[in-house]
Amino acid sequence: MKNFITKAAPPATGPAASGTGAVPGTTGAVMRAGLVDLDEMLDYRAGQSGPYRQTMPGFDAEYADFVDYILRCTHRIWEQKGLGLIDTHYSADCLIHTLSGEVSGIDAVIANTAATLAGFPDRTLYGEEVVWTGADGGFFSSHRITSHMTNRGWSEFGAPTHRHATVRTIAD
């Protein structure tokens, strides 16, 4: 699958290299966006080490940086159907705004995700932008997603129509 993601760029030189990078707490490295294969990118980032690897206390070592964490979790939950990750990767009091109303708490979010996948089992999520801030005290993020899916099962919208849909969402 092709996906717009951020890719690590060579270390910045000049004014950006002075320790005041584009992202608070960085050392000046600039992130570029490009069209790449998501599975290939996740494999690459998982083995990444050196100056592009971000220290994230409390996170599994498999994540190269916070953007990798967001993209990899989204991919695993939705496309690999790893709904159990919601229990370990979302906060207990998480709040999701959907077309049918608010969903709050882990159990409700897992049930809503399962219901969405039952109605749209081929749903793919393409993370187009990840905006984030934070460091050792915690992270805050928002990312824009374009989803492609086919209504092949019952959903909150009714009986299956077998029609294809593309939707955009923002995940905070």
XYZ file of N, CA, C and O in Angstrom:
688
model
N 0.843 -1.172 0.000
C 0.000 0.000 0.000
C 0.888 1.233 0.000
O 1.940 1.233 0.611
N 0.469 2.280 -0.673
C 1.228 3.530 -0.701
C 0.617 4.497 0.298
O -0.580 4.528 0.509
N 1.465 5.293 0.900
C 1.010 6.150 1.982
C 1.875 7.398 2.041
O 3.075 7.315 1.868
N 1.273 8.538 2.286
C 2.038 9.758 2.522
C 2.456 9.752 3.982
O 1.623 9.712 4.865
N 3.744 9.755 4.219
C 4.262 9.730 5.582
C 5.459 10.657 5.664
O 5.915 11.185 4.661
N 5.971 10.813 6.859
C 7.186 11.601 7.010
C 8.372 10.669 6.973
O 8.315 9.555 7.475
N 9.450 11.097 6.338
C 10.677 10.322 6.273
C 11.796 11.158 6.866
O 11.841 12.365 6.671
N 12.704 10.522 7.564
C 13.812 11.254 8.165
C 14.715 11.815 7.082
O 15.012 11.162 6.103
N 15.107 13.045 7.260
C 16.014 13.714 6.333
C 17.398 13.760 6.956
O 17.551 13.561 8.155
N 18.424 14.043 6.167
C 19.762 14.195 6.750
C 19.757 15.307 7.789
O 18.919 16.207 7.740
N 20.674 15.249 8.763
C 20.718 16.301 9.779
C 20.819 17.682 9.139
O 21.492 17.862 8.126
N 20.126 18.628 9.734
C 20.109 19.985 9.202
C 21.460 20.658 9.408
O 22.204 20.330 10.322
N 21.739 21.598 8.531
C 22.935 22.424 8.694
C 22.483 23.867 8.762
O 21.355 24.184 8.443
N 23.347 24.729 9.171
C 23.001 26.149 9.238
C 22.196 26.454 10.472
O 22.308 25.782 11.488
N 21.300 27.472 10.406
C 20.570 27.915 11.593
C 19.735 26.817 12.237
O 19.616 26.769 13.451
N 19.155 25.908 11.430
C 18.308 24.864 12.002
C 19.105 23.882 12.840
O 18.567 23.211 13.703
N 20.391 23.758 12.597
C 21.218 22.796 13.325
C 21.621 23.303 14.703
O 22.269 22.599 15.461
N 21.224 24.496 15.066
C 21.649 25.087 16.329
C 20.918 24.529 17.534
O 21.170 24.939 18.647
N 20.021 23.579 17.327
C 19.291 23.009 18.455
C 17.874 23.546 18.542
O 17.134 23.182 19.424
N 17.477 24.395 17.637
C 16.110 24.903 17.624
C 15.436 24.359 16.371
O 15.223 25.054 15.402
N 15.136 23.065 16.399
C 14.559 22.389 15.238
C 13.118 22.779 15.001
O 12.521 23.550 15.738
N 12.550 22.214 13.972
C 11.168 22.492 13.611
C 10.206 21.960 14.663
O 9.099 22.427 14.781
N 10.630 20.965 15.442
C 9.799 20.369 16.469
C 10.440 20.635 17.822
O 11.638 20.402 17.984
N 9.673 21.141 18.792
C 10.262 21.412 20.104
C 10.971 20.186 20.651
O 10.464 19.079 20.561
N 12.170 20.375 21.171
C 12.926 19.286 21.759
C 13.799 18.530 20.783
O 14.479 17.595 21.161
N 13.775 18.896 19.499
C 14.613 18.205 18.530
C 15.932 18.941 18.388
O 16.113 20.030 18.905
N 16.828 18.334 17.650
C 18.132 18.944 17.444
C 18.242 19.572 16.069
O 19.332 19.775 15.561
N 17.146 19.852 15.427
C 17.183 20.550 14.157
C 16.945 19.677 12.949
O 16.969 20.161 11.837
N 16.730 18.377 13.119
C 16.459 17.518 11.968
C 15.130 17.920 11.346
O 14.176 18.227 12.046
N 15.086 17.939 10.047
C 13.879 18.315 9.317
C 13.243 17.055 8.773
O 13.930 16.150 8.312
N 11.916 16.956 8.843
C 11.221 15.797 8.309
C 10.628 16.151 6.950
O 10.024 17.193 6.793
N 10.815 15.268 5.982
C 10.253 15.463 4.650
C 9.088 14.504 4.456
O 9.075 13.421 5.018
N 8.132 14.882 3.639
C 7.012 13.994 3.320
C 7.251 13.397 1.961
O 7.841 14.012 1.089
N 6.794 12.169 1.783
C 6.956 11.515 0.499
C 5.970 10.380 0.355
O 5.329 9.965 1.313
N 5.862 9.839 -0.843
C 4.969 8.732 -1.123
C 5.782 7.453 -1.063
O 6.690 7.254 -1.866
N 5.513 6.598 -0.081
C 6.265 5.372 0.106
C 5.315 4.234 0.456
O 4.147 4.455 0.764
N 5.826 3.018 0.418
C 5.069 1.854 0.830
C 5.063 1.800 2.359
O 6.129 1.771 2.977
N 3.883 1.788 2.980
C 3.794 1.859 4.436
C 4.455 0.658 5.106
O 5.195 0.818 6.066
N 4.198 -0.556 4.604
C 4.812 -1.727 5.217
C 6.333 -1.644 5.144
O 7.027 -1.968 6.101
N 6.860 -1.195 4.011
C 8.306 -1.043 3.843
C 8.843 0.016 4.817
O 9.872 -0.162 5.447
N 8.109 1.116 4.958
C 8.533 2.180 5.855
C 8.524 1.691 7.309
O 9.460 1.946 8.062
N 7.499 0.953 7.703
C 7.432 0.473 9.082
C 8.563 -0.510 9.365
O 9.158 -0.478 10.442
N 8.871 -1.391 8.407
C 9.993 -2.310 8.583
C 11.297 -1.532 8.723
O 12.133 -1.834 9.567
N 11.497 -0.525 7.884
C 12.710 0.291 7.928
C 12.831 1.006 9.267
O 13.858 0.962 9.932
N 11.744 1.658 9.682
C 11.797 2.450 10.909
C 12.002 1.565 12.133
O 12.635 1.969 13.091
N 11.472 0.331 12.104
C 11.622 -0.564 13.247
C 13.094 -0.901 13.494
O 13.511 -1.056 14.629
N 13.896 -0.995 12.437
C 15.299 -1.316 12.582
C 16.200 -0.107 12.639
O 17.422 -0.221 12.672
N 15.614 1.064 12.657
C 16.379 2.309 12.599
C 17.135 2.552 13.899
O 16.641 2.267 14.987
N 18.343 3.042 13.780
C 19.111 3.414 14.961
C 19.922 4.655 14.606
O 19.906 5.107 13.473
N 20.607 5.186 15.575
C 21.467 6.327 15.299
C 20.755 7.645 15.472
O 19.818 7.763 16.269
N 21.182 8.681 14.722
C 20.722 10.047 14.976
C 19.245 10.287 14.689
O 18.703 11.272 15.138
N 18.587 9.391 13.970
C 17.177 9.613 13.655
C 16.246 8.933 14.654
O 15.053 9.103 14.600
N 16.768 8.145 15.562
C 15.937 7.442 16.533
C 15.653 8.371 17.708
O 16.552 8.979 18.265
N 14.395 8.472 18.082
C 13.968 9.351 19.159
C 13.856 8.560 20.463
O 13.320 7.462 20.482
N 14.342 9.113 21.549
C 14.206 8.486 22.859
C 12.798 8.740 23.370
O 12.352 9.879 23.431
N 12.104 7.651 23.721
C 10.735 7.778 24.211
C 10.554 6.874 25.431
O 10.111 5.735 25.304
N 10.908 7.367 26.621
C 10.753 6.564 27.834
C 9.305 6.102 28.007
O 8.368 6.860 27.779
N 9.132 4.835 28.363
C 7.797 4.294 28.582
C 7.174 3.677 27.340
O 6.110 3.065 27.423
N 7.804 3.822 26.180
C 7.296 3.244 24.939
C 8.102 1.991 24.604
O 9.281 1.889 24.956
N 7.489 1.046 23.909
C 8.215 -0.140 23.458
C 9.355 0.285 22.548
O 9.222 1.212 21.746
N 10.473 -0.413 22.652
C 11.675 -0.077 21.882
C 11.493 -0.260 20.379
O 12.281 0.261 19.596
N 10.447 -0.968 19.951
C 10.240 -1.195 18.523
C 9.914 0.093 17.755
O 10.069 0.140 16.538
N 9.477 1.134 18.451
C 9.098 2.371 17.781
C 10.311 3.273 17.610
O 10.979 3.613 18.576
N 10.578 3.678 16.365
C 11.739 4.524 16.073
C 11.548 5.939 16.604
O 12.483 6.570 17.055
N 10.315 6.434 16.540
C 10.014 7.786 16.996
C 8.510 7.909 17.165
O 7.768 6.947 16.929
N 8.043 9.075 17.549
C 6.621 9.231 17.837
C 5.757 9.110 16.585
O 4.667 8.551 16.628
N 6.227 9.603 15.463
C 5.471 9.460 14.207
C 5.334 7.981 13.862
O 4.256 7.511 13.484
N 6.394 7.225 14.011
C 6.366 5.781 13.775
C 5.340 5.127 14.696
O 4.566 4.263 14.268
N 5.318 5.524 15.946
C 4.353 4.989 16.912
C 2.920 5.216 16.428
O 2.113 4.288 16.396
N 2.602 6.435 16.036
C 1.240 6.759 15.589
C 0.867 5.967 14.333
O -0.194 5.347 14.264
N 1.729 5.981 13.318
C 1.422 5.286 12.064
C 1.351 3.777 12.250
O 0.459 3.107 11.718
N 2.284 3.228 13.016
C 2.317 1.776 13.222
C 1.098 1.308 14.019
O 0.487 0.286 13.684
N 0.728 2.030 15.068
C -0.452 1.653 15.860
C -1.719 1.706 15.020
O -2.558 0.800 15.077
N -1.870 2.759 14.252
C -3.053 2.898 13.399
C -3.125 1.732 12.419
O -4.190 1.108 12.239
N -2.018 1.409 11.787
C -1.948 0.301 10.828
C -2.300 -1.024 11.500
O -3.100 -1.806 10.972
N -1.741 -1.271 12.657
C -1.974 -2.544 13.350
C -3.417 -2.681 13.833
O -3.994 -3.758 13.769
N -3.977 -1.608 14.343
C -5.353 -1.675 14.853
C -6.342 -1.865 13.719
O -7.207 -2.746 13.769
N -6.247 -1.061 12.672
C -7.268 -1.081 11.625
C -7.005 -2.103 10.522
O -7.880 -2.889 10.195
N -5.853 -2.070 9.936
C -5.612 -2.931 8.780
C -5.208 -4.348 9.171
O -5.510 -5.296 8.454
N -4.527 -4.490 10.306
C -4.168 -5.828 10.767
C -5.179 -6.358 11.782
O -5.004 -7.441 12.320
N -6.220 -5.575 12.046
C -7.327 -5.955 12.930
C -6.859 -6.263 14.353
O -7.390 -7.123 15.027
N -5.878 -5.513 14.836
C -5.343 -5.710 16.180
C -6.066 -4.872 17.212
O -5.453 -4.014 17.860
N -7.340 -5.110 17.396
C -8.143 -4.303 18.302
C -7.655 -4.338 19.747
O -7.870 -3.393 20.501
N -6.961 -5.401 20.153
C -6.426 -5.484 21.506
C -5.417 -4.382 21.809
O -5.210 -4.026 22.968
N -4.797 -3.821 20.771
C -3.847 -2.732 20.981
C -4.527 -1.473 21.518
O -3.875 -0.648 22.152
N -5.803 -1.327 21.256
C -6.527 -0.164 21.784
C -6.416 -0.160 23.308
O -6.222 0.888 23.925
N -6.488 -1.343 23.911
C -6.432 -1.465 25.362
C -5.098 -1.005 25.932
O -5.047 -0.481 27.042
N -4.014 -1.168 25.165
C -2.689 -0.801 25.668
C -2.163 0.509 25.100
O -1.203 1.058 25.628
N -2.765 1.006 24.035
C -2.229 2.195 23.367
C -3.117 3.437 23.499
O -2.710 4.514 23.104
N -4.331 3.285 24.013
C -5.227 4.420 24.225
C -5.360 4.667 25.717
O -5.237 3.742 26.522
N -5.694 5.886 26.086
C -5.918 6.171 27.505
C -7.276 5.601 27.926
O -8.182 5.448 27.107
N -7.401 5.268 29.205
C -8.629 4.659 29.723
C -9.852 5.542 29.508
O -10.962 5.051 29.306
N -9.652 6.865 29.512
C -10.780 7.790 29.364
C -10.833 8.415 27.969
O -11.360 9.515 27.795
N -10.307 7.700 26.964
C -10.259 8.267 25.609
C -11.669 8.618 25.121
O -12.658 8.008 25.516
N -11.727 9.624 24.283
C -12.981 10.129 23.749
C -12.868 10.194 22.229
O -11.926 10.778 21.696
N -13.815 9.577 21.541
C -13.838 9.559 20.084
C -15.140 10.213 19.624
O -16.214 9.889 20.123
N -15.030 11.137 18.680
C -16.207 11.778 18.092
C -16.486 11.098 16.758
O -15.635 11.084 15.875
N -17.666 10.507 16.598
C -18.028 9.812 15.367
C -19.254 10.463 14.749
O -19.862 11.364 15.356
N -19.635 9.995 13.575
C -20.840 10.531 12.924
C -22.091 10.292 13.753
O -23.033 11.069 13.703
N -22.103 9.214 14.550
C -23.295 8.906 15.339
C -23.226 9.427 16.768
O -24.146 9.226 17.545
N -22.149 10.112 17.124
C -22.042 10.684 18.462
C -20.714 10.364 19.110
O -19.809 9.814 18.487
N -20.604 10.702 20.396
C -19.360 10.479 21.128
C -19.260 9.050 21.632
O -20.257 8.439 22.027
N -18.046 8.532 21.628
C -17.736 7.221 22.181
C -16.634 7.461 23.204
O -15.617 8.071 22.885
N -16.831 7.004 24.451
C -15.806 7.253 25.465
C -15.488 5.986 26.233
O -16.364 5.149 26.465
N -14.225 5.848 26.604
C -13.752 4.697 27.360
C -13.273 3.582 26.442
O -13.736 3.429 25.319
N -12.322 2.810 26.943
C -11.677 1.757 26.161
C -12.677 0.747 25.607
O -12.651 0.420 24.420
N -13.561 0.211 26.457
C -14.487 -0.826 25.990
C -15.389 -0.311 24.868
O -15.632 -1.012 23.880
N -15.876 0.909 25.005
C -16.737 1.485 23.974
C -15.967 1.742 22.678
O -16.496 1.535 21.578
N -14.714 2.177 22.789
C -13.908 2.433 21.595
C -13.600 1.122 20.874
O -13.695 1.038 19.647
N -13.285 0.058 21.619
C -13.043 -1.244 21.000
C -14.307 -1.745 20.305
O -14.261 -2.211 19.162
N -15.460 -1.623 20.967
C -16.728 -2.062 20.367
C -17.037 -1.260 19.105
O -17.473 -1.820 18.091
N -16.810 0.055 19.138
C -17.070 0.901 17.975
C -16.138 0.546 16.818
O -16.564 0.492 15.661
N -14.872 0.287 17.125
C -13.905 -0.095 16.090
C -14.305 -1.423 15.473
O -14.279 -1.586 14.247
N -14.695 -2.395 16.310
C -15.130 -3.705 15.807
C -16.367 -3.564 14.922
O -16.458 -4.195 13.863
N -17.309 -2.717 15.330
C -18.521 -2.511 14.531
C -18.194 -1.856 13.188
O -18.756 -2.230 12.151
N -17.278 -0.893 13.202
C -16.874 -0.237 11.953
C -16.206 -1.244 11.022
O -16.500 -1.288 9.822
N -15.320 -2.083 11.560
C -14.658 -3.086 10.728
C -15.628 -4.154 10.226
O -15.434 -4.698 9.133
N -16.680 -4.455 10.996
C -17.688 -5.410 10.528
C -18.440 -4.846 9.321
O -18.749 -5.562 8.376
N -18.713 -3.552 9.349
C -19.418 -2.914 8.235
C -18.520 -2.618 7.051
O -18.957 -2.603 5.900
N -17.224 -2.377 7.332
C -16.261 -1.989 6.294
C -14.978 -2.801 6.488
O -13.937 -2.260 6.889
N -15.013 -4.121 6.230
C -13.878 -4.990 6.557
C -12.599 -4.725 5.760
O -11.516 -5.123 6.191
N -12.709 -4.044 4.646
C -11.517 -3.764 3.830
C -10.971 -2.362 4.073
O -10.140 -1.872 3.307
N -11.386 -1.740 5.149
C -10.976 -0.354 5.409
C -9.460 -0.233 5.515
O -8.805 -0.974 6.235
N -8.911 0.704 4.775
C -7.492 1.038 4.864
C -7.393 2.494 5.285
O -8.206 3.322 4.871
N -6.423 2.789 6.119
C -6.237 4.147 6.622
C -4.874 4.653 6.181
O -3.863 4.035 6.506
N -4.852 5.738 5.452
C -3.614 6.331 4.989
C -3.321 7.579 5.814
O -4.001 8.585 5.677
N -2.347 7.479 6.695
C -1.953 8.617 7.522
C -1.203 9.624 6.676
O -0.125 9.332 6.173
N -1.787 10.784 6.480
C -1.192 11.782 5.587
C -0.300 12.785 6.318
O 0.661 13.259 5.762
N -0.618 13.101 7.511
C 0.157 14.079 8.280
C 0.082 13.690 9.745
O -0.968 13.325 10.240
N 1.193 13.762 10.436
C 1.208 13.594 11.882
C 1.829 14.857 12.462
O 2.967 15.196 12.147
N 1.065 15.558 13.268
C 1.544 16.761 13.940
C 1.606 16.410 15.421
O 0.653 15.864 15.972
N 2.739 16.699 16.049
C 2.873 16.320 17.449
C 3.792 17.275 18.195
O 4.541 18.033 17.604
N 3.684 17.185 19.510
C 4.579 17.922 20.382
C 4.745 17.118 21.655
O 3.940 16.234 21.954
N 5.781 17.407 22.393
C 5.989 16.749 23.667
C 7.331 16.076 23.745
O 8.121 16.097 22.806
N 7.578 15.476 24.888
C 8.822 14.741 25.122
C 8.615 13.879 26.352
O 7.583 13.242 26.470
N 9.547 13.931 27.296
C 9.510 13.042 28.451
C 8.234 13.165 29.279
O 7.810 12.207 29.903
N 7.601 14.325 29.298
C 6.383 14.526 30.064
C 5.138 13.978 29.385
O 4.066 13.984 29.947
N 5.249 13.514 28.164
C 4.117 12.981 27.420
C 4.031 13.605 26.046
O 4.714 14.593 25.754
N 3.217 13.027 25.215
C 3.075 13.476 23.836
C 1.623 13.802 23.539
O 0.708 13.190 24.087
N 1.430 14.752 22.646
C 0.114 15.087 22.108
C 0.252 15.041 20.600
O 1.248 15.514 20.045
N -0.753 14.480 19.935
C -0.656 14.385 18.476
C -2.012 14.570 17.826
O -3.053 14.458 18.462
N -1.942 14.841 16.551
C -3.117 14.890 15.694
C -2.656 14.396 14.339
O -1.561 14.728 13.901
N -3.464 13.552 13.711
C -3.088 13.157 12.359
C -4.311 13.017 11.468
O -5.374 12.607 11.899
N -4.084 13.450 10.234
C -5.131 13.400 9.211
C -5.043 12.041 8.522
O -3.965 11.564 8.201
N -6.209 11.445 8.315
C -6.288 10.111 7.721
C -7.291 10.141 6.570
O -8.377 10.703 6.701
N -6.928 9.530 5.466
C -7.883 9.253 4.393
C -8.125 7.754 4.392
O -7.170 6.968 4.353
N -9.394 7.350 4.476
C -9.756 5.930 4.504
C -10.508 5.569 3.241
O -11.386 6.302 2.786
N -10.152 4.403 2.718
C -10.878 3.817 1.593
C -11.518 2.546 2.119
O -10.867 1.765 2.823
N -12.800 2.337 1.786
C -13.501 1.185 2.342
C -14.737 0.860 1.513
O -15.228 1.701 0.758
N -15.225 -0.373 1.683
C -16.427 -0.838 0.999
C -17.406 -1.317 2.057
O -17.042 -2.083 2.945
N -18.662 -0.902 1.941
C -19.698 -1.278 2.912
C -20.184 -2.697 2.598
O -21.096 -2.898 1.828
N -19.533 -3.680 3.237
C -19.833 -5.089 2.968
C -20.597 -5.756 4.103
O -20.906 -6.941 4.025
N -20.859 -5.028 5.161
C -21.582 -5.596 6.299
C -22.495 -4.553 6.915
O -22.466 -3.378 6.553
N -23.336 -5.020 7.850
C -24.210 -4.096 8.545
C -23.358 -3.103 9.333
O -22.327 -3.452 9.895
N -23.824 -1.855 9.361
C -23.104 -0.812 10.082
C -24.110 0.154 10.685
O -25.324 -0.021 10.530
N -23.605 1.179 11.319
C -24.491 2.201 11.883
C -25.315 2.888 10.798
O -26.298 3.561 11.086
N -24.926 2.703 9.543
C -25.629 3.316 8.409
C -26.685 2.398 7.815
O -27.376 2.783 6.882
N -26.776 1.151 8.310
C -27.791 0.229 7.823
C -27.200 -0.992 7.137
O -26.066 -1.391 7.392
N -28.005 -1.569 6.236
C -27.632 -2.800 5.530
C -26.458 -2.549 4.573
O -26.235 -1.421 4.132
N -25.718 -3.613 4.241
C -24.595 -3.472 3.304
C -25.068 -2.955 1.946
O -26.105 -3.389 1.436
N -24.316 -2.040 1.394
C -24.637 -1.496 0.057
C -23.627 -1.963 -0.983
O -23.867 -1.818 -2.167
N -22.502 -2.472 -0.533
C -21.389 -2.894 -1.397
C -20.832 -1.730 -2.206
O -20.194 -1.933 -3.224
N -21.070 -0.525 -1.718
C -20.524 0.675 -2.364
C -19.226 1.068 -1.690
O -19.039 0.917 -0.491
N -18.331 1.605 -2.500
C -17.034 2.067 -2.018
C -17.176 3.491 -1.475
O -17.946 4.283 -2.016
N -16.441 3.787 -0.434
C -16.457 5.138 0.142
C -15.036 5.557 0.490
O -14.190 4.729 0.802
N -14.794 6.843 0.413
C -13.548 7.439 0.867
C -13.920 8.524 1.856
O -14.766 9.369 1.563
N -13.324 8.477 3.048
C -13.622 9.458 4.084
C -12.322 10.010 4.648
O -11.299 9.343 4.620
N -12.393 11.205 5.156
C -11.261 11.836 5.831
C -11.614 12.006 7.296
O -12.722 12.382 7.642
N -10.638 11.721 8.142
C -10.828 11.906 9.581
C -9.595 12.581 10.178
O -8.530 12.603 9.567
N -9.777 13.105 11.364
C -8.680 13.668 12.154
C -8.673 12.876 13.469
O -9.700 12.754 14.131
N -7.524 12.329 13.818
C -7.376 11.610 15.082
C -6.472 12.431 15.991
O -5.350 12.757 15.622
N -6.968 12.802 17.158
C -6.190 13.556 18.139
C -5.862 12.682 19.321
O -6.594 11.811 19.679
